[in-house]
Amino acid sequence: MTPSDARSRPIIEVKNIRKEYPIGDETVVALKHINLNVMRGEICCIFGTSGSGKSTLLNQLAGMEKPTRGEVLIGGVPISRLNENQLASFRQRHLGFVFQSYNLLPNLTATENVAMPLLFRGVPKAQREAAARKLLCRVGLSHRLDHFPRQMSGGQQQRAGIARAFIARPDVVFADEPTGNLDSKTTVEIMNMICTFARDYHQTIILVTHDPEMASYAHRIVTLIDGEIVSNQVNNKEKSRHET
């Protein structure tokens, strides 16, 4: 495959995904016949209300759950066929995550939290912490390098979470309601930051949200209702305020 072929091929391919959950004597169908391609460098929003299936789809895309039928490929790798050890290794090398609840380790400093993905890649301590400090300064936390999560505000913790998600330059970053616990001003700052990193590193973002304001930052908006894609549209009004 030539470099141009690689660029034109979707980074994520979802093929005929169906997800069922047994509940008592019944079977709940959470996802029905989902087909989706996401291109490299694209910010793709999975949009829907509570119960629409967007979180279930996120779990499928990130390999957190196995589909009942169908498969998910990332970079051509069928992650839905990997075992748990293979999946863990794949996530460490190719995926990043930004969570609504930040998910920083409470007993580690901001620098140590951000450096963690590089630890899994075998980067020496001095090198990974230097990279973490540099990225923390870029997200405006130069004064919080040695602070623990409890010593930081929600917005500051999310900035550290973004630095952690991007430090290893993963192919795909999953952002699950990343501003759900933040005020409107901080929401704008965080979303601009995510978009800037994605643009600078040519990374793919999967943004999961129920908030139309957040969805407006995406290149494409995929809307789910009752486990089905009802709309898959290019966002011609994508926000351009992507400056940190």
mmCIF file of C-alpha atoms in Angstrom:
data_model
loop_
_atom_site.group_PDB
_atom_site.id
_atom_site.type_symbol
_atom_site.label_atom_id
_atom_site.label_comp_id
_atom_site.label_asym_id
_atom_site.label_seq_id
_atom_site.Cartn_x
_atom_site.Cartn_y
_atom_site.Cartn_z
ATOM 1 C CA MET A 1 0.000 0.000 0.000
ATOM 2 C CA THR A 2 1.388 3.399 -0.969
ATOM 3 C CA PRO A 3 1.326 6.383 1.449
ATOM 4 C CA SER A 4 -1.437 8.000 -0.622
ATOM 5 C CA ASP A 5 -3.487 4.795 -0.411
ATOM 6 C CA ALA A 6 -3.040 4.744 3.369
ATOM 7 C CA ARG A 7 -4.260 8.335 3.641
ATOM 8 C CA SER A 8 -7.346 7.632 1.536
ATOM 9 C CA ARG A 9 -8.351 4.538 3.521
ATOM 10 C CA PRO A 10 -10.589 4.961 6.567
ATOM 11 C CA ILE A 11 -8.741 4.761 9.890
ATOM 12 C CA ILE A 12 -11.906 3.229 11.448
ATOM 13 C CA GLU A 13 -14.224 0.816 9.656
ATOM 14 C CA VAL A 14 -17.419 -0.445 11.300
ATOM 15 C CA LYS A 15 -19.023 -3.318 9.428
ATOM 16 C CA ASN A 16 -22.555 -4.495 10.169
ATOM 17 C CA ILE A 17 -22.243 -4.154 13.954
ATOM 18 C CA ARG A 18 -25.052 -5.498 16.100
ATOM 19 C CA LYS A 19 -24.931 -5.564 19.894
ATOM 20 C CA GLU A 20 -27.378 -7.464 22.076
ATOM 21 C CA TYR A 21 -27.597 -7.713 25.861
ATOM 22 C CA PRO A 22 -29.527 -10.484 27.622
ATOM 23 C CA ILE A 23 -31.677 -9.057 30.431
ATOM 24 C CA GLY A 24 -33.628 -11.757 32.246
ATOM 25 C CA ASP A 25 -35.671 -13.647 29.689
ATOM 26 C CA GLU A 26 -35.413 -10.838 27.147
ATOM 27 C CA THR A 27 -32.764 -9.609 24.731
ATOM 28 C CA VAL A 28 -32.169 -5.888 24.386
ATOM 29 C CA VAL A 29 -30.772 -4.782 21.038
ATOM 30 C CA ALA A 30 -28.499 -1.781 21.719
ATOM 31 C CA LEU A 31 -27.056 -1.420 18.218
ATOM 32 C CA LYS A 32 -28.640 -2.491 14.935
ATOM 33 C CA HIS A 33 -26.736 -2.948 11.690
ATOM 34 C CA ILE A 34 -24.195 -0.139 12.198
ATOM 35 C CA ASN A 35 -21.918 0.680 9.259
ATOM 36 C CA LEU A 36 -19.519 3.592 9.517
ATOM 37 C CA ASN A 37 -16.185 4.785 8.110
ATOM 38 C CA VAL A 38 -14.069 7.465 9.787
ATOM 39 C CA MET A 39 -11.164 9.003 7.892
ATOM 40 C CA ARG A 40 -7.745 9.754 9.329
ATOM 41 C CA GLY A 41 -7.561 13.286 10.728
ATOM 42 C CA GLU A 42 -11.328 13.596 10.975
ATOM 43 C CA ILE A 43 -13.224 14.832 14.033
ATOM 44 C CA CYS A 44 -16.306 12.631 14.042
ATOM 45 C CA CYS A 45 -19.101 13.244 16.528
ATOM 46 C CA ILE A 46 -21.321 10.374 17.677
ATOM 47 C CA PHE A 47 -24.408 12.325 18.672
ATOM 48 C CA GLY A 48 -27.556 11.216 20.479
ATOM 49 C CA THR A 49 -29.676 11.453 23.586
ATOM 50 C CA SER A 50 -29.384 9.147 26.586
ATOM 51 C CA GLY A 51 -30.282 5.616 25.534
ATOM 52 C CA SER A 52 -29.579 6.224 21.847
ATOM 53 C CA GLY A 53 -26.709 3.725 21.778
ATOM 54 C CA LYS A 54 -23.825 6.198 21.482
ATOM 55 C CA SER A 55 -21.966 4.902 24.552
ATOM 56 C CA THR A 56 -22.415 1.323 23.358
ATOM 57 C CA LEU A 57 -20.997 2.312 19.971
ATOM 58 C CA LEU A 58 -18.044 4.014 21.683
ATOM 59 C CA ASN A 59 -17.358 0.775 23.576
ATOM 60 C CA GLN A 60 -17.363 -1.137 20.298
ATOM 61 C CA LEU A 61 -15.035 1.334 18.571
ATOM 62 C CA ALA A 62 -12.570 1.289 21.463
ATOM 63 C CA GLY A 63 -12.677 -2.487 21.842
ATOM 64 C CA MET A 64 -14.189 -2.293 25.319
ATOM 65 C CA GLU A 65 -16.931 -4.750 24.322
ATOM 66 C CA LYS A 66 -17.265 -7.431 21.658
ATOM 67 C CA PRO A 67 -20.060 -7.082 19.103
ATOM 68 C CA THR A 68 -22.737 -9.733 18.875
ATOM 69 C CA ARG A 69 -22.248 -9.625 15.120
ATOM 70 C CA GLY A 70 -20.042 -7.664 12.740
ATOM 71 C CA GLU A 71 -16.577 -6.237 13.279
ATOM 72 C CA VAL A 72 -14.573 -3.066 13.908
ATOM 73 C CA LEU A 73 -11.239 -2.370 12.222
ATOM 74 C CA ILE A 74 -8.783 0.349 13.250
ATOM 75 C CA GLY A 75 -5.929 0.900 10.845
ATOM 76 C CA GLY A 76 -6.944 -2.339 9.177
ATOM 77 C CA VAL A 77 -6.676 -4.344 12.423
ATOM 78 C CA PRO A 78 -9.892 -6.237 13.313
ATOM 79 C CA ILE A 79 -9.936 -5.249 16.978
ATOM 80 C CA SER A 80 -13.184 -7.119 17.631
ATOM 81 C CA ARG A 81 -11.254 -10.354 17.049
ATOM 82 C CA LEU A 82 -8.375 -9.587 19.433
ATOM 83 C CA ASN A 83 -8.094 -11.196 22.863
ATOM 84 C CA GLU A 84 -7.794 -9.053 26.017
ATOM 85 C CA ASN A 85 -3.990 -9.009 26.075
ATOM 86 C CA GLN A 86 -3.825 -8.105 22.407
ATOM 87 C CA LEU A 87 -6.437 -5.385 22.923
ATOM 88 C CA ALA A 88 -4.563 -3.890 25.876
ATOM 89 C CA SER A 89 -1.383 -3.719 23.809
ATOM 90 C CA PHE A 90 -3.251 -2.226 20.852
ATOM 91 C CA ARG A 91 -4.857 0.504 22.992
ATOM 92 C CA GLN A 92 -1.510 1.456 24.516
ATOM 93 C CA ARG A 93 0.052 1.870 21.075
ATOM 94 C CA HIS A 94 -2.788 3.382 19.060
ATOM 95 C CA LEU A 95 -5.600 4.859 21.214
ATOM 96 C CA GLY A 96 -6.046 7.753 23.632
ATOM 97 C CA PHE A 97 -8.980 8.639 25.879
ATOM 98 C CA VAL A 98 -10.445 11.831 27.345
ATOM 99 C CA PHE A 99 -13.101 11.130 29.985
ATOM 100 C CA GLN A 100 -15.911 13.236 31.424
ATOM 101 C CA SER A 101 -14.757 12.411 34.965
ATOM 102 C CA TYR A 102 -11.060 13.089 34.115
ATOM 103 C CA ASN A 103 -9.872 9.684 35.469
ATOM 104 C CA LEU A 104 -6.550 11.008 36.755
ATOM 105 C CA LEU A 105 -4.805 8.773 39.268
ATOM 106 C CA PRO A 106 -5.196 10.564 42.628
ATOM 107 C CA ASN A 107 -1.801 9.604 44.062
ATOM 108 C CA LEU A 108 0.188 10.819 41.061
ATOM 109 C CA THR A 109 1.111 14.405 40.211
ATOM 110 C CA ALA A 110 -0.045 16.070 37.007
ATOM 111 C CA THR A 111 3.332 15.321 35.436
ATOM 112 C CA GLU A 112 3.228 11.668 36.472
ATOM 113 C CA ASN A 113 -0.357 11.264 35.219
ATOM 114 C CA VAL A 114 0.428 12.744 31.821
ATOM 115 C CA ALA A 115 3.641 10.703 31.498
ATOM 116 C CA MET A 116 1.822 7.398 32.152
ATOM 117 C CA PRO A 117 1.141 6.424 28.495
ATOM 118 C CA LEU A 118 4.861 6.763 27.734
ATOM 119 C CA LEU A 119 5.671 4.430 30.634
ATOM 120 C CA PHE A 120 3.681 1.706 28.869
ATOM 121 C CA ARG A 121 5.802 2.284 25.777
ATOM 122 C CA GLY A 122 9.059 1.834 27.660
ATOM 123 C CA VAL A 123 10.184 5.477 27.508
ATOM 124 C CA PRO A 124 12.774 6.261 30.248
ATOM 125 C CA LYS A 125 11.455 8.227 33.220
ATOM 126 C CA ALA A 126 13.438 11.427 32.645
ATOM 127 C CA GLN A 127 12.424 11.542 28.985
ATOM 128 C CA ARG A 128 8.727 10.865 29.567
ATOM 129 C CA GLU A 129 8.434 13.369 32.413
ATOM 130 C CA ALA A 130 10.202 16.035 30.354
ATOM 131 C CA ALA A 131 7.683 15.426 27.555
ATOM 132 C CA ALA A 132 4.821 15.567 30.067
ATOM 133 C CA ARG A 133 6.001 18.883 31.518
ATOM 134 C CA LYS A 134 6.326 20.363 28.024
ATOM 135 C CA LEU A 135 2.778 19.350 27.116
ATOM 136 C CA LEU A 136 1.366 20.530 30.452
ATOM 137 C CA CYS A 137 2.918 23.935 29.813
ATOM 138 C CA ARG A 138 1.263 23.972 26.388
ATOM 139 C CA VAL A 139 -2.179 23.391 27.949
ATOM 140 C CA GLY A 140 -1.617 26.179 30.468
ATOM 141 C CA LEU A 141 -0.606 24.140 33.519
ATOM 142 C CA SER A 142 2.999 25.221 33.989
ATOM 143 C CA HIS A 143 2.098 26.184 37.566
ATOM 144 C CA ARG A 144 0.533 22.776 38.333
ATOM 145 C CA LEU A 145 3.265 20.352 37.261
ATOM 146 C CA ASP A 146 3.747 18.852 40.723
ATOM 147 C CA HIS A 147 0.162 19.194 41.944
ATOM 148 C CA PHE A 148 -2.114 16.256 42.628
ATOM 149 C CA PRO A 149 -5.599 16.063 41.071
ATOM 150 C CA ARG A 150 -7.265 17.110 44.352
ATOM 151 C CA GLN A 151 -5.282 20.347 44.193
ATOM 152 C CA MET A 152 -6.627 21.245 40.750
ATOM 153 C CA SER A 153 -9.980 22.533 39.499
ATOM 154 C CA GLY A 154 -12.149 20.487 37.159
ATOM 155 C CA GLY A 155 -10.975 22.457 34.148
ATOM 156 C CA GLN A 156 -7.346 22.011 35.143
ATOM 157 C CA GLN A 157 -7.826 18.282 35.611
ATOM 158 C CA GLN A 158 -9.388 18.024 32.156
ATOM 159 C CA ARG A 159 -6.469 19.935 30.639
ATOM 160 C CA ALA A 160 -4.158 17.373 32.226
ATOM 161 C CA GLY A 161 -6.423 14.624 30.882
ATOM 162 C CA ILE A 162 -6.098 16.034 27.361
ATOM 163 C CA ALA A 163 -2.316 16.202 27.664
ATOM 164 C CA ARG A 164 -2.300 12.566 28.809
ATOM 165 C CA ALA A 165 -4.504 11.497 25.884
ATOM 166 C CA PHE A 166 -2.281 13.124 23.267
ATOM 167 C CA ILE A 167 1.236 12.691 24.678
ATOM 168 C CA ALA A 168 1.932 9.393 22.914
ATOM 169 C CA ARG A 169 0.503 10.699 19.602
ATOM 170 C CA PRO A 170 -2.140 7.946 19.294
ATOM 171 C CA ASP A 171 -3.870 7.353 15.974
ATOM 172 C CA VAL A 172 -7.331 7.816 17.488
ATOM 173 C CA VAL A 173 -8.491 9.756 20.562
ATOM 174 C CA PHE A 174 -11.904 8.974 22.059
ATOM 175 C CA ALA A 175 -13.483 11.914 23.891
ATOM 176 C CA ASP A 176 -16.531 10.779 25.895
ATOM 177 C CA GLU A 177 -18.574 13.838 26.958
ATOM 178 C CA PRO A 178 -15.257 15.567 27.761
ATOM 179 C CA THR A 179 -16.849 18.811 28.965
ATOM 180 C CA GLY A 180 -19.887 17.371 30.732
ATOM 181 C CA ASN A 181 -18.696 18.547 34.160
ATOM 182 C CA LEU A 182 -17.403 21.959 33.080
ATOM 183 C CA ASP A 183 -18.819 25.480 32.775
ATOM 184 C CA SER A 184 -19.436 27.052 29.354
ATOM 185 C CA LYS A 185 -16.238 29.128 29.252
ATOM 186 C CA THR A 186 -14.063 26.155 30.163
ATOM 187 C CA THR A 187 -15.975 23.992 27.668
ATOM 188 C CA VAL A 188 -14.936 26.296 24.814
ATOM 189 C CA GLU A 189 -11.314 26.274 25.989
ATOM 190 C CA ILE A 190 -11.230 22.468 26.252
ATOM 191 C CA MET A 191 -12.856 21.858 22.865
ATOM 192 C CA ASN A 192 -10.542 24.342 21.137
ATOM 193 C CA MET A 193 -7.608 22.552 22.764
ATOM 194 C CA ILE A 194 -8.736 19.118 21.579
ATOM 195 C CA CYS A 195 -9.298 20.395 18.032
ATOM 196 C CA THR A 196 -5.907 22.124 17.953
ATOM 197 C CA PHE A 197 -4.034 18.994 19.008
ATOM 198 C CA ALA A 198 -5.968 16.905 16.489
ATOM 199 C CA ARG A 199 -5.108 19.343 13.703
ATOM 200 C CA ASP A 200 -1.433 19.688 14.667
ATOM 201 C CA TYR A 201 -0.841 15.927 14.961
ATOM 202 C CA HIS A 202 -3.287 14.890 12.179
ATOM 203 C CA GLN A 203 -5.121 12.617 14.598
ATOM 204 C CA THR A 204 -8.624 11.236 14.466
ATOM 205 C CA ILE A 205 -11.094 12.240 17.180
ATOM 206 C CA ILE A 206 -14.243 10.342 18.079
ATOM 207 C CA LEU A 207 -16.332 12.791 20.100
ATOM 208 C CA VAL A 208 -19.343 11.329 21.930
ATOM 209 C CA THR A 209 -21.936 13.813 23.160
ATOM 210 C CA HIS A 210 -25.587 14.741 23.535
ATOM 211 C CA ASP A 211 -24.747 18.466 23.380
ATOM 212 C CA PRO A 212 -25.323 20.220 20.002
ATOM 213 C CA GLU A 213 -22.812 22.924 20.966
ATOM 214 C CA MET A 214 -20.058 20.330 21.335
ATOM 215 C CA ALA A 215 -21.152 18.519 18.174
ATOM 216 C CA SER A 216 -20.628 21.753 16.243
ATOM 217 C CA TYR A 217 -16.842 21.327 16.565
ATOM 218 C CA ALA A 218 -16.864 18.125 14.491
ATOM 219 C CA HIS A 219 -16.167 17.699 10.789
ATOM 220 C CA ARG A 220 -18.971 15.139 10.637
ATOM 221 C CA ILE A 221 -21.936 14.369 12.872
ATOM 222 C CA VAL A 222 -23.320 10.833 13.108
ATOM 223 C CA THR A 223 -26.694 10.799 14.869
ATOM 224 C CA LEU A 224 -28.021 7.698 16.632
ATOM 225 C CA ILE A 225 -31.602 6.983 17.677
ATOM 226 C CA ASP A 226 -32.575 3.665 19.270
ATOM 227 C CA GLY A 227 -29.335 1.990 18.227
ATOM 228 C CA GLU A 228 -29.470 3.016 14.563
ATOM 229 C CA ILE A 229 -27.679 5.664 12.535
ATOM 230 C CA VAL A 230 -30.379 8.033 11.319
ATOM 231 C CA SER A 231 -28.059 10.720 9.975
ATOM 232 C CA ASN A 232 -24.425 10.876 8.836
ATOM 233 C CA GLN A 233 -23.670 14.391 7.638
ATOM 234 C CA VAL A 234 -20.692 16.609 6.948
ATOM 235 C CA ASN A 235 -20.835 19.627 9.246
ATOM 236 C CA ASN A 236 -20.506 22.657 6.966
ATOM 237 C CA LYS A 237 -20.762 24.988 9.976
ATOM 238 C CA GLU A 238 -17.836 23.459 11.862
ATOM 239 C CA LYS A 239 -16.466 25.899 14.397
ATOM 240 C CA SER A 240 -13.202 27.542 13.399
ATOM 241 C CA ARG A 241 -12.262 28.864 16.832
ATOM 242 C CA HIS A 242 -9.647 26.126 17.247
ATOM 243 C CA GLU A 243 -7.020 28.074 19.136
ATOM 244 C CA THR A 244 -5.824 27.361 22.665
#
